[in-house]
Amino acid sequence: MKDNSRERTNSAAKDRLAQDRLIVALDVSSAAQARELAAQLRGICLWVKVGLELYLAAGNAIVEELRAQGFSVFLDLKFHDIPNTVAGAVRSAASMGASLLTIHAAGGPAMLSAAAEAAAASRNAPHLLAVTVLTSMDRAQLAATGIDASPADQVLRLARMATVSGVHGLVCSAEEVRLLRQELGPDPQLVVPGIRPAGAEIGDQKRIATPSVAIRDGASNLVVGRPITRAGDPAQAALAILEEIASAL
Ligand code: C5P
């Protein structure tokens, strides 16, 4: 009897850990669509990501609504401006209740430190993730912006600079997560999009991995959009991914 209850406790703890690892990208164009998805995912997922499309369509109100429903919100607006402006943007996003924010590592150490200080001084102290090299950039695109380096070398350079400047983590693809984990150690939060369960439609993503491979390679959190939001049954799709995450932990 005791063993059964311990097993149940362990499995509930594992479920909760898996829930903490999954972030659902609500890439929709209206508050109504976001609301409908949120209603289907409530009680199953803890984290949702609000990106530029939804934020510009539905504003602070949707962030506050999702928070009021119990979700933690990853506000993915990729700030990149002078240090003072980015620090102010971080304060505003924090006061709206966002728990996770993105900024561009290419903004440089002064911008990253100003953002990190602003986040740490905010009441709910959101975590900051630095975007290194956008996955749409290849060597030629980097060269056109004056950077003579491979995308991998540039990712590593920016990742080191960003973590030293006080951000909590990085957004990276499944292809880089293993290397970054090896190079940067256990501390940085590594958030990985481009996740596709075996057999799922790949869409426009290129550097993809299954949930279990990304977790085993060292991902802290997985960002999953269409495999959940465009599934016939989003709740069921999310549960299957959570099970896969739990079994990889
Ligand atoms: O639908 P899908 O699972 O491909 O959605 C992935 C999410 O992660 C999208 O919101 C996308 O903008 C985001 N993302 C990404 N690649 C990056 C950074 C963010 O796919 N390098």
PDB file of C-alpha atoms and ligand atoms in Angstrom:
ATOM      1  CA  MET A   1       0.000   0.000   0.000  1.00  0.00           C
ATOM      2  CA  LYS A   2       2.808   2.350   1.050  1.00  0.00           C
ATOM      3  CA  ASP A   3       4.784   1.468  -2.077  1.00  0.00           C
ATOM      4  CA  ASN A   4       1.770   2.253  -4.238  1.00  0.00           C
ATOM      5  CA  SER A   5       1.332   5.670  -2.700  1.00  0.00           C
ATOM      6  CA  ARG A   6       5.063   6.403  -3.067  1.00  0.00           C
ATOM      7  CA  GLU A   7       4.863   5.380  -6.722  1.00  0.00           C
ATOM      8  CA  ARG A   8       1.893   7.682  -7.206  1.00  0.00           C
ATOM      9  CA  THR A   9       3.791  10.565  -5.537  1.00  0.00           C
ATOM     10  CA  ASN A  10       6.853   9.935  -7.710  1.00  0.00           C
ATOM     11  CA  SER A  11       4.802   9.792 -10.856  1.00  0.00           C
ATOM     12  CA  ALA A  12       2.917  13.010  -9.950  1.00  0.00           C
ATOM     13  CA  ALA A  13       6.265  14.740  -9.310  1.00  0.00           C
ATOM     14  CA  LYS A  14       7.552  13.522 -12.676  1.00  0.00           C
ATOM     15  CA  ASP A  15       4.374  14.757 -14.402  1.00  0.00           C
ATOM     16  CA  ARG A  16       4.829  18.154 -12.797  1.00  0.00           C
ATOM     17  CA  LEU A  17       8.493  18.264 -13.906  1.00  0.00           C
ATOM     18  CA  ALA A  18       7.447  17.394 -17.454  1.00  0.00           C
ATOM     19  CA  GLN A  19       4.773  20.116 -17.379  1.00  0.00           C
ATOM     20  CA  ASP A  20       7.399  22.621 -16.344  1.00  0.00           C
ATOM     21  CA  ARG A  21       9.498  21.671 -19.388  1.00  0.00           C
ATOM     22  CA  LEU A  22       6.825  22.190 -22.064  1.00  0.00           C
ATOM     23  CA  ILE A  23       6.008  25.615 -23.518  1.00  0.00           C
ATOM     24  CA  VAL A  24       3.178  25.797 -26.045  1.00  0.00           C
ATOM     25  CA  ALA A  25       3.648  28.488 -28.715  1.00  0.00           C
ATOM     26  CA  LEU A  26       0.295  30.212 -29.231  1.00  0.00           C
ATOM     27  CA  ASP A  27       1.118  31.418 -32.761  1.00  0.00           C
ATOM     28  CA  VAL A  28      -2.369  32.670 -33.620  1.00  0.00           C
ATOM     29  CA  SER A  29      -3.609  36.031 -34.811  1.00  0.00           C
ATOM     30  CA  SER A  30      -6.414  36.856 -32.400  1.00  0.00           C
ATOM     31  CA  ALA A  31      -7.322  36.814 -28.738  1.00  0.00           C
ATOM     32  CA  ALA A  32     -10.300  34.570 -29.557  1.00  0.00           C
ATOM     33  CA  GLN A  33      -8.103  31.864 -31.082  1.00  0.00           C
ATOM     34  CA  ALA A  34      -5.633  32.081 -28.193  1.00  0.00           C
ATOM     35  CA  ARG A  35      -8.513  31.834 -25.709  1.00  0.00           C
ATOM     36  CA  GLU A  36      -9.889  28.734 -27.413  1.00  0.00           C
ATOM     37  CA  LEU A  37      -6.517  26.968 -27.333  1.00  0.00           C
ATOM     38  CA  ALA A  38      -5.931  28.027 -23.734  1.00  0.00           C
ATOM     39  CA  ALA A  39      -9.282  26.542 -22.732  1.00  0.00           C
ATOM     40  CA  GLN A  40      -8.262  23.211 -24.280  1.00  0.00           C
ATOM     41  CA  LEU A  41      -4.827  23.214 -22.630  1.00  0.00           C
ATOM     42  CA  ARG A  42      -5.798  24.430 -19.176  1.00  0.00           C
ATOM     43  CA  GLY A  43      -4.916  21.929 -16.469  1.00  0.00           C
ATOM     44  CA  ILE A  44      -2.625  20.070 -18.876  1.00  0.00           C
ATOM     45  CA  CYS A  45       0.072  22.635 -19.747  1.00  0.00           C
ATOM     46  CA  LEU A  46       1.613  25.262 -17.474  1.00  0.00           C
ATOM     47  CA  TRP A  47       3.484  27.407 -20.000  1.00  0.00           C
ATOM     48  CA  VAL A  48       2.382  29.318 -23.088  1.00  0.00           C
ATOM     49  CA  LYS A  49       4.442  31.480 -25.439  1.00  0.00           C
ATOM     50  CA  VAL A  50       3.067  34.756 -26.786  1.00  0.00           C
ATOM     51  CA  GLY A  51       5.008  35.982 -29.809  1.00  0.00           C
ATOM     52  CA  LEU A  52       4.888  39.120 -31.922  1.00  0.00           C
ATOM     53  CA  GLU A  53       1.855  38.064 -33.979  1.00  0.00           C
ATOM     54  CA  LEU A  54      -0.464  37.450 -31.030  1.00  0.00           C
ATOM     55  CA  TYR A  55       0.973  40.274 -28.920  1.00  0.00           C
ATOM     56  CA  LEU A  56       0.481  42.881 -31.640  1.00  0.00           C
ATOM     57  CA  ALA A  57      -3.066  41.610 -32.254  1.00  0.00           C
ATOM     58  CA  ALA A  58      -4.193  41.203 -28.662  1.00  0.00           C
ATOM     59  CA  GLY A  59      -1.752  43.230 -26.514  1.00  0.00           C
ATOM     60  CA  ASN A  60      -1.207  43.182 -22.780  1.00  0.00           C
ATOM     61  CA  ALA A  61      -4.786  42.049 -22.207  1.00  0.00           C
ATOM     62  CA  ILE A  62      -4.132  38.561 -23.588  1.00  0.00           C
ATOM     63  CA  VAL A  63      -0.995  38.196 -21.447  1.00  0.00           C
ATOM     64  CA  GLU A  64      -2.969  39.211 -18.379  1.00  0.00           C
ATOM     65  CA  GLU A  65      -5.855  36.900 -19.303  1.00  0.00           C
ATOM     66  CA  LEU A  66      -3.570  33.901 -19.781  1.00  0.00           C
ATOM     67  CA  ARG A  67      -1.892  34.680 -16.459  1.00  0.00           C
ATOM     68  CA  ALA A  68      -5.259  34.961 -14.737  1.00  0.00           C
ATOM     69  CA  GLN A  69      -6.089  31.480 -16.048  1.00  0.00           C
ATOM     70  CA  GLY A  70      -3.008  30.133 -14.293  1.00  0.00           C
ATOM     71  CA  PHE A  71      -0.558  29.927 -17.200  1.00  0.00           C
ATOM     72  CA  SER A  72       3.027  31.128 -16.954  1.00  0.00           C
ATOM     73  CA  VAL A  73       3.726  33.347 -19.944  1.00  0.00           C
ATOM     74  CA  PHE A  74       6.839  33.394 -22.106  1.00  0.00           C
ATOM     75  CA  LEU A  75       6.688  36.769 -23.886  1.00  0.00           C
ATOM     76  CA  ASP A  76       8.836  36.285 -26.978  1.00  0.00           C
ATOM     77  CA  LEU A  77       9.310  39.809 -28.338  1.00  0.00           C
ATOM     78  CA  LYS A  78      13.111  39.657 -28.872  1.00  0.00           C
ATOM     79  CA  PHE A  79      14.095  43.093 -27.589  1.00  0.00           C
ATOM     80  CA  HIS A  80      17.076  44.774 -29.299  1.00  0.00           C
ATOM     81  CA  ASP A  81      17.692  48.496 -28.622  1.00  0.00           C
ATOM     82  CA  ILE A  82      19.915  50.751 -26.547  1.00  0.00           C
ATOM     83  CA  PRO A  83      20.439  49.571 -22.939  1.00  0.00           C
ATOM     84  CA  ASN A  84      18.127  52.162 -21.360  1.00  0.00           C
ATOM     85  CA  THR A  85      15.247  51.340 -23.719  1.00  0.00           C
ATOM     86  CA  VAL A  86      15.602  47.582 -23.326  1.00  0.00           C
ATOM     87  CA  ALA A  87      15.783  47.898 -19.524  1.00  0.00           C
ATOM     88  CA  GLY A  88      12.506  49.849 -19.631  1.00  0.00           C
ATOM     89  CA  ALA A  89      10.890  47.258 -21.919  1.00  0.00           C
ATOM     90  CA  VAL A  90      11.947  44.488 -19.509  1.00  0.00           C
ATOM     91  CA  ARG A  91      10.373  46.396 -16.591  1.00  0.00           C
ATOM     92  CA  SER A  92       7.111  46.852 -18.503  1.00  0.00           C
ATOM     93  CA  ALA A  93       6.982  43.191 -19.542  1.00  0.00           C
ATOM     94  CA  ALA A  94       7.735  42.128 -15.963  1.00  0.00           C
ATOM     95  CA  SER A  95       4.972  44.298 -14.549  1.00  0.00           C
ATOM     96  CA  MET A  96       2.550  42.692 -17.020  1.00  0.00           C
ATOM     97  CA  GLY A  97       3.403  39.351 -15.391  1.00  0.00           C
ATOM     98  CA  ALA A  98       5.537  37.701 -18.096  1.00  0.00           C
ATOM     99  CA  SER A  99       7.827  35.075 -16.546  1.00  0.00           C
ATOM    100  CA  LEU A 100      10.199  34.541 -19.462  1.00  0.00           C
ATOM    101  CA  LEU A 101      11.432  37.141 -21.984  1.00  0.00           C
ATOM    102  CA  THR A 102      13.719  37.153 -25.011  1.00  0.00           C
ATOM    103  CA  ILE A 103      16.362  39.707 -25.951  1.00  0.00           C
ATOM    104  CA  HIS A 104      18.916  39.659 -28.782  1.00  0.00           C
ATOM    105  CA  ALA A 105      22.446  38.748 -27.653  1.00  0.00           C
ATOM    106  CA  ALA A 106      23.700  40.875 -30.576  1.00  0.00           C
ATOM    107  CA  GLY A 107      22.616  43.954 -28.566  1.00  0.00           C
ATOM    108  CA  GLY A 108      25.935  43.545 -26.731  1.00  0.00           C
ATOM    109  CA  PRO A 109      27.100  43.189 -23.116  1.00  0.00           C
ATOM    110  CA  ALA A 110      25.919  46.631 -21.975  1.00  0.00           C
ATOM    111  CA  MET A 111      22.384  46.002 -23.244  1.00  0.00           C
ATOM    112  CA  LEU A 112      22.309  42.493 -21.770  1.00  0.00           C
ATOM    113  CA  SER A 113      23.540  43.655 -18.356  1.00  0.00           C
ATOM    114  CA  ALA A 114      21.038  46.535 -18.256  1.00  0.00           C
ATOM    115  CA  ALA A 115      18.246  44.082 -19.121  1.00  0.00           C
ATOM    116  CA  ALA A 116      19.430  41.572 -16.502  1.00  0.00           C
ATOM    117  CA  GLU A 117      19.564  44.276 -13.812  1.00  0.00           C
ATOM    118  CA  ALA A 118      16.068  45.477 -14.706  1.00  0.00           C
ATOM    119  CA  ALA A 119      14.715  41.911 -14.604  1.00  0.00           C
ATOM    120  CA  ALA A 120      16.353  41.159 -11.240  1.00  0.00           C
ATOM    121  CA  ALA A 121      14.939  44.369  -9.733  1.00  0.00           C
ATOM    122  CA  SER A 122      11.370  43.638 -10.930  1.00  0.00           C
ATOM    123  CA  ARG A 123       8.875  42.167  -8.502  1.00  0.00           C
ATOM    124  CA  ASN A 124       8.337  38.886 -10.350  1.00  0.00           C
ATOM    125  CA  ALA A 125      11.983  38.803 -11.637  1.00  0.00           C
ATOM    126  CA  PRO A 126      11.371  37.268 -15.088  1.00  0.00           C
ATOM    127  CA  HIS A 127      14.031  35.040 -16.613  1.00  0.00           C
ATOM    128  CA  LEU A 128      15.830  36.474 -19.633  1.00  0.00           C
ATOM    129  CA  LEU A 129      16.748  34.339 -22.604  1.00  0.00           C
ATOM    130  CA  ALA A 130      19.206  35.577 -25.198  1.00  0.00           C
ATOM    131  CA  VAL A 131      18.630  34.833 -28.862  1.00  0.00           C
ATOM    132  CA  THR A 132      22.037  34.179 -30.430  1.00  0.00           C
ATOM    133  CA  VAL A 133      21.979  33.687 -34.215  1.00  0.00           C
ATOM    134  CA  LEU A 134      18.511  33.452 -35.737  1.00  0.00           C
ATOM    135  CA  THR A 135      18.015  30.034 -37.314  1.00  0.00           C
ATOM    136  CA  SER A 136      17.175  31.796 -40.591  1.00  0.00           C
ATOM    137  CA  MET A 137      20.792  33.064 -40.802  1.00  0.00           C
ATOM    138  CA  ASP A 138      23.416  31.040 -42.647  1.00  0.00           C
ATOM    139  CA  ARG A 139      27.084  31.856 -43.271  1.00  0.00           C
ATOM    140  CA  ALA A 140      26.256  34.077 -46.279  1.00  0.00           C
ATOM    141  CA  GLN A 141      23.606  36.038 -44.343  1.00  0.00           C
ATOM    142  CA  LEU A 142      26.070  36.548 -41.482  1.00  0.00           C
ATOM    143  CA  ALA A 143      28.787  37.681 -43.912  1.00  0.00           C
ATOM    144  CA  ALA A 144      26.360  40.226 -45.405  1.00  0.00           C
ATOM    145  CA  THR A 145      26.026  41.777 -41.942  1.00  0.00           C
ATOM    146  CA  GLY A 146      29.828  41.983 -41.580  1.00  0.00           C
ATOM    147  CA  ILE A 147      30.321  38.848 -39.462  1.00  0.00           C
ATOM    148  CA  ASP A 148      32.971  36.534 -40.848  1.00  0.00           C
ATOM    149  CA  ALA A 149      32.214  33.403 -38.813  1.00  0.00           C
ATOM    150  CA  SER A 150      30.259  30.191 -39.145  1.00  0.00           C
ATOM    151  CA  PRO A 151      26.819  30.277 -37.504  1.00  0.00           C
ATOM    152  CA  ALA A 152      28.014  27.680 -34.930  1.00  0.00           C
ATOM    153  CA  ASP A 153      31.069  29.754 -33.921  1.00  0.00           C
ATOM    154  CA  GLN A 154      28.967  32.894 -33.706  1.00  0.00           C
ATOM    155  CA  VAL A 155      26.316  31.106 -31.597  1.00  0.00           C
ATOM    156  CA  LEU A 156      28.986  29.994 -29.136  1.00  0.00           C
ATOM    157  CA  ARG A 157      30.637  33.416 -28.957  1.00  0.00           C
ATOM    158  CA  LEU A 158      27.304  35.168 -28.294  1.00  0.00           C
ATOM    159  CA  ALA A 159      26.169  32.459 -25.876  1.00  0.00           C
ATOM    160  CA  ARG A 160      29.306  32.885 -23.740  1.00  0.00           C
ATOM    161  CA  MET A 161      28.997  36.665 -23.800  1.00  0.00           C
ATOM    162  CA  ALA A 162      25.292  36.526 -22.895  1.00  0.00           C
ATOM    163  CA  THR A 163      25.658  34.159 -19.953  1.00  0.00           C
ATOM    164  CA  VAL A 164      28.540  36.225 -18.538  1.00  0.00           C
ATOM    165  CA  SER A 165      26.355  39.346 -18.894  1.00  0.00           C
ATOM    166  CA  GLY A 166      23.771  37.919 -16.517  1.00  0.00           C
ATOM    167  CA  VAL A 167      20.973  36.436 -18.632  1.00  0.00           C
ATOM    168  CA  HIS A 168      19.473  33.162 -17.410  1.00  0.00           C
ATOM    169  CA  GLY A 169      19.635  31.257 -20.630  1.00  0.00           C
ATOM    170  CA  LEU A 170      19.450  30.983 -24.374  1.00  0.00           C
ATOM    171  CA  VAL A 171      17.105  29.997 -27.141  1.00  0.00           C
ATOM    172  CA  CYS A 172      18.823  27.461 -29.388  1.00  0.00           C
ATOM    173  CA  SER A 173      17.980  24.762 -31.886  1.00  0.00           C
ATOM    174  CA  ALA A 174      18.085  21.069 -31.086  1.00  0.00           C
ATOM    175  CA  GLU A 175      21.271  20.830 -33.150  1.00  0.00           C
ATOM    176  CA  GLU A 176      23.184  23.151 -30.822  1.00  0.00           C
ATOM    177  CA  VAL A 177      21.754  22.183 -27.457  1.00  0.00           C
ATOM    178  CA  ARG A 178      24.226  19.389 -26.771  1.00  0.00           C
ATOM    179  CA  LEU A 179      27.276  21.524 -27.588  1.00  0.00           C
ATOM    180  CA  LEU A 180      25.979  24.491 -25.585  1.00  0.00           C
ATOM    181  CA  ARG A 181      25.261  22.261 -22.597  1.00  0.00           C
ATOM    182  CA  GLN A 182      28.785  20.816 -22.812  1.00  0.00           C
ATOM    183  CA  GLU A 183      30.414  24.229 -23.196  1.00  0.00           C
ATOM    184  CA  LEU A 184      28.327  26.193 -20.710  1.00  0.00           C
ATOM    185  CA  GLY A 185      27.643  23.572 -18.028  1.00  0.00           C
ATOM    186  CA  PRO A 186      24.413  22.792 -16.178  1.00  0.00           C
ATOM    187  CA  ASP A 187      23.318  26.325 -15.220  1.00  0.00           C
ATOM    188  CA  PRO A 188      21.983  28.155 -18.285  1.00  0.00           C
ATOM    189  CA  GLN A 189      18.343  27.579 -19.157  1.00  0.00           C
ATOM    190  CA  LEU A 190      18.373  26.219 -22.729  1.00  0.00           C
ATOM    191  CA  VAL A 191      15.024  26.637 -24.471  1.00  0.00           C
ATOM    192  CA  VAL A 192      14.620  24.673 -27.690  1.00  0.00           C
ATOM    193  CA  PRO A 193      12.036  25.174 -30.460  1.00  0.00           C
ATOM    194  CA  GLY A 194      11.746  23.034 -33.606  1.00  0.00           C
ATOM    195  CA  ILE A 195      10.398  20.051 -31.692  1.00  0.00           C
ATOM    196  CA  ARG A 196       8.566  17.373 -33.634  1.00  0.00           C
ATOM    197  CA  PRO A 197       7.260  14.123 -32.136  1.00  0.00           C
ATOM    198  CA  ALA A 198       8.093  11.111 -34.336  1.00  0.00           C
ATOM    199  CA  GLY A 199       5.787  11.107 -37.350  1.00  0.00           C
ATOM    200  CA  ALA A 200       4.601  14.733 -36.904  1.00  0.00           C
ATOM    201  CA  GLU A 201       4.491  17.122 -39.844  1.00  0.00           C
ATOM    202  CA  ILE A 202       7.762  19.043 -40.072  1.00  0.00           C
ATOM    203  CA  GLY A 203       6.351  22.184 -41.769  1.00  0.00           C
ATOM    204  CA  ASP A 204       8.964  24.903 -42.327  1.00  0.00           C
ATOM    205  CA  GLN A 205      11.290  23.763 -39.511  1.00  0.00           C
ATOM    206  CA  LYS A 206      14.721  22.425 -40.442  1.00  0.00           C
ATOM    207  CA  ARG A 207      16.794  21.708 -37.334  1.00  0.00           C
ATOM    208  CA  ILE A 208      14.325  19.498 -35.519  1.00  0.00           C
ATOM    209  CA  ALA A 209      14.385  16.819 -32.801  1.00  0.00           C
ATOM    210  CA  THR A 210      11.862  14.702 -30.971  1.00  0.00           C
ATOM    211  CA  PRO A 211      10.961  15.739 -27.410  1.00  0.00           C
ATOM    212  CA  SER A 212      12.936  12.873 -25.858  1.00  0.00           C
ATOM    213  CA  VAL A 213      16.114  13.535 -27.881  1.00  0.00           C
ATOM    214  CA  ALA A 214      16.057  17.268 -27.071  1.00  0.00           C
ATOM    215  CA  ILE A 215      15.593  16.574 -23.347  1.00  0.00           C
ATOM    216  CA  ARG A 216      18.365  13.963 -23.298  1.00  0.00           C
ATOM    217  CA  ASP A 217      20.690  16.380 -25.138  1.00  0.00           C
ATOM    218  CA  GLY A 218      20.251  18.891 -22.324  1.00  0.00           C
ATOM    219  CA  ALA A 219      17.250  21.084 -23.178  1.00  0.00           C
ATOM    220  CA  SER A 220      15.682  22.761 -20.151  1.00  0.00           C
ATOM    221  CA  ASN A 221      12.414  23.553 -21.932  1.00  0.00           C
ATOM    222  CA  LEU A 222      10.847  22.657 -25.271  1.00  0.00           C
ATOM    223  CA  VAL A 223       8.817  25.105 -27.357  1.00  0.00           C
ATOM    224  CA  VAL A 224       6.116  23.304 -29.319  1.00  0.00           C
ATOM    225  CA  GLY A 225       3.670  25.093 -31.596  1.00  0.00           C
ATOM    226  CA  ARG A 226       1.895  23.448 -34.503  1.00  0.00           C
ATOM    227  CA  PRO A 227       2.212  19.807 -33.369  1.00  0.00           C
ATOM    228  CA  ILE A 228      -0.118  20.849 -30.527  1.00  0.00           C
ATOM    229  CA  THR A 229      -2.017  23.894 -31.773  1.00  0.00           C
ATOM    230  CA  ARG A 230      -2.928  22.386 -35.161  1.00  0.00           C
ATOM    231  CA  ALA A 231      -3.669  18.900 -33.840  1.00  0.00           C
ATOM    232  CA  GLY A 232      -7.239  17.618 -34.121  1.00  0.00           C
ATOM    233  CA  ASP A 233      -7.158  17.313 -30.323  1.00  0.00           C
ATOM    234  CA  PRO A 234      -4.584  19.751 -28.869  1.00  0.00           C
ATOM    235  CA  ALA A 235      -5.049  18.429 -25.310  1.00  0.00           C
ATOM    236  CA  GLN A 236      -4.317  14.863 -26.414  1.00  0.00           C
ATOM    237  CA  ALA A 237      -1.287  15.987 -28.451  1.00  0.00           C
ATOM    238  CA  ALA A 238       0.079  17.896 -25.443  1.00  0.00           C
ATOM    239  CA  LEU A 239      -0.461  14.901 -23.147  1.00  0.00           C
ATOM    240  CA  ALA A 240       1.450  12.616 -25.527  1.00  0.00           C
ATOM    241  CA  ILE A 241       4.390  15.062 -25.588  1.00  0.00           C
ATOM    242  CA  LEU A 242       4.314  15.387 -21.788  1.00  0.00           C
ATOM    243  CA  GLU A 243       4.472  11.601 -21.501  1.00  0.00           C
ATOM    244  CA  GLU A 244       7.449  11.496 -23.839  1.00  0.00           C
ATOM    245  CA  ILE A 245       9.211  14.232 -21.825  1.00  0.00           C
ATOM    246  CA  ALA A 246       8.486  12.406 -18.532  1.00  0.00           C
ATOM    247  CA  SER A 247       9.940   9.196 -19.877  1.00  0.00           C
ATOM    248  CA  ALA A 248      13.141  11.016 -20.944  1.00  0.00           C
ATOM    249  CA  LEU A 249      13.693  12.671 -17.544  1.00  0.00           C
TER     250      LEU A 249
HETATM  251  O1  C5P B   1       4.990  25.479 -34.771  1.00  0.00           O
HETATM  252  P1  C5P B   1       6.395  25.271 -34.286  1.00  0.00           P
HETATM  253  O2  C5P B   1       6.511  24.138 -33.275  1.00  0.00           O
HETATM  254  O3  C5P B   1       7.383  25.144 -35.412  1.00  0.00           O
HETATM  255  O4  C5P B   1       6.708  26.619 -33.491  1.00  0.00           O
HETATM  256  C1  C5P B   1       7.967  26.923 -32.969  1.00  0.00           C
HETATM  257  C2  C5P B   1       7.958  28.231 -32.243  1.00  0.00           C
HETATM  258  O5  C5P B   1       9.283  28.539 -31.840  1.00  0.00           O
HETATM  259  C3  C5P B   1       7.488  29.422 -33.076  1.00  0.00           C
HETATM  260  O6  C5P B   1       6.820  30.323 -32.186  1.00  0.00           O
HETATM  261  C4  C5P B   1       8.763  30.030 -33.594  1.00  0.00           C
HETATM  262  O7  C5P B   1       8.654  31.394 -33.839  1.00  0.00           O
HETATM  263  C5  C5P B   1       9.705  29.766 -32.418  1.00  0.00           C
HETATM  264  N1  C5P B   1      11.122  29.747 -32.785  1.00  0.00           N
HETATM  265  C6  C5P B   1      11.650  28.886 -33.727  1.00  0.00           C
HETATM  266  N2  C5P B   1      12.980  28.939 -34.046  1.00  0.00           N
HETATM  267  C7  C5P B   1      13.786  29.786 -33.416  1.00  0.00           C
HETATM  268  C8  C5P B   1      13.284  30.647 -32.448  1.00  0.00           C
HETATM  269  C9  C5P B   1      11.932  30.599 -32.147  1.00  0.00           C
HETATM  270  O8  C5P B   1      10.932  28.092 -34.290  1.00  0.00           O
HETATM  271  N3  C5P B   1      15.067  29.764 -33.687  1.00  0.00           N
END
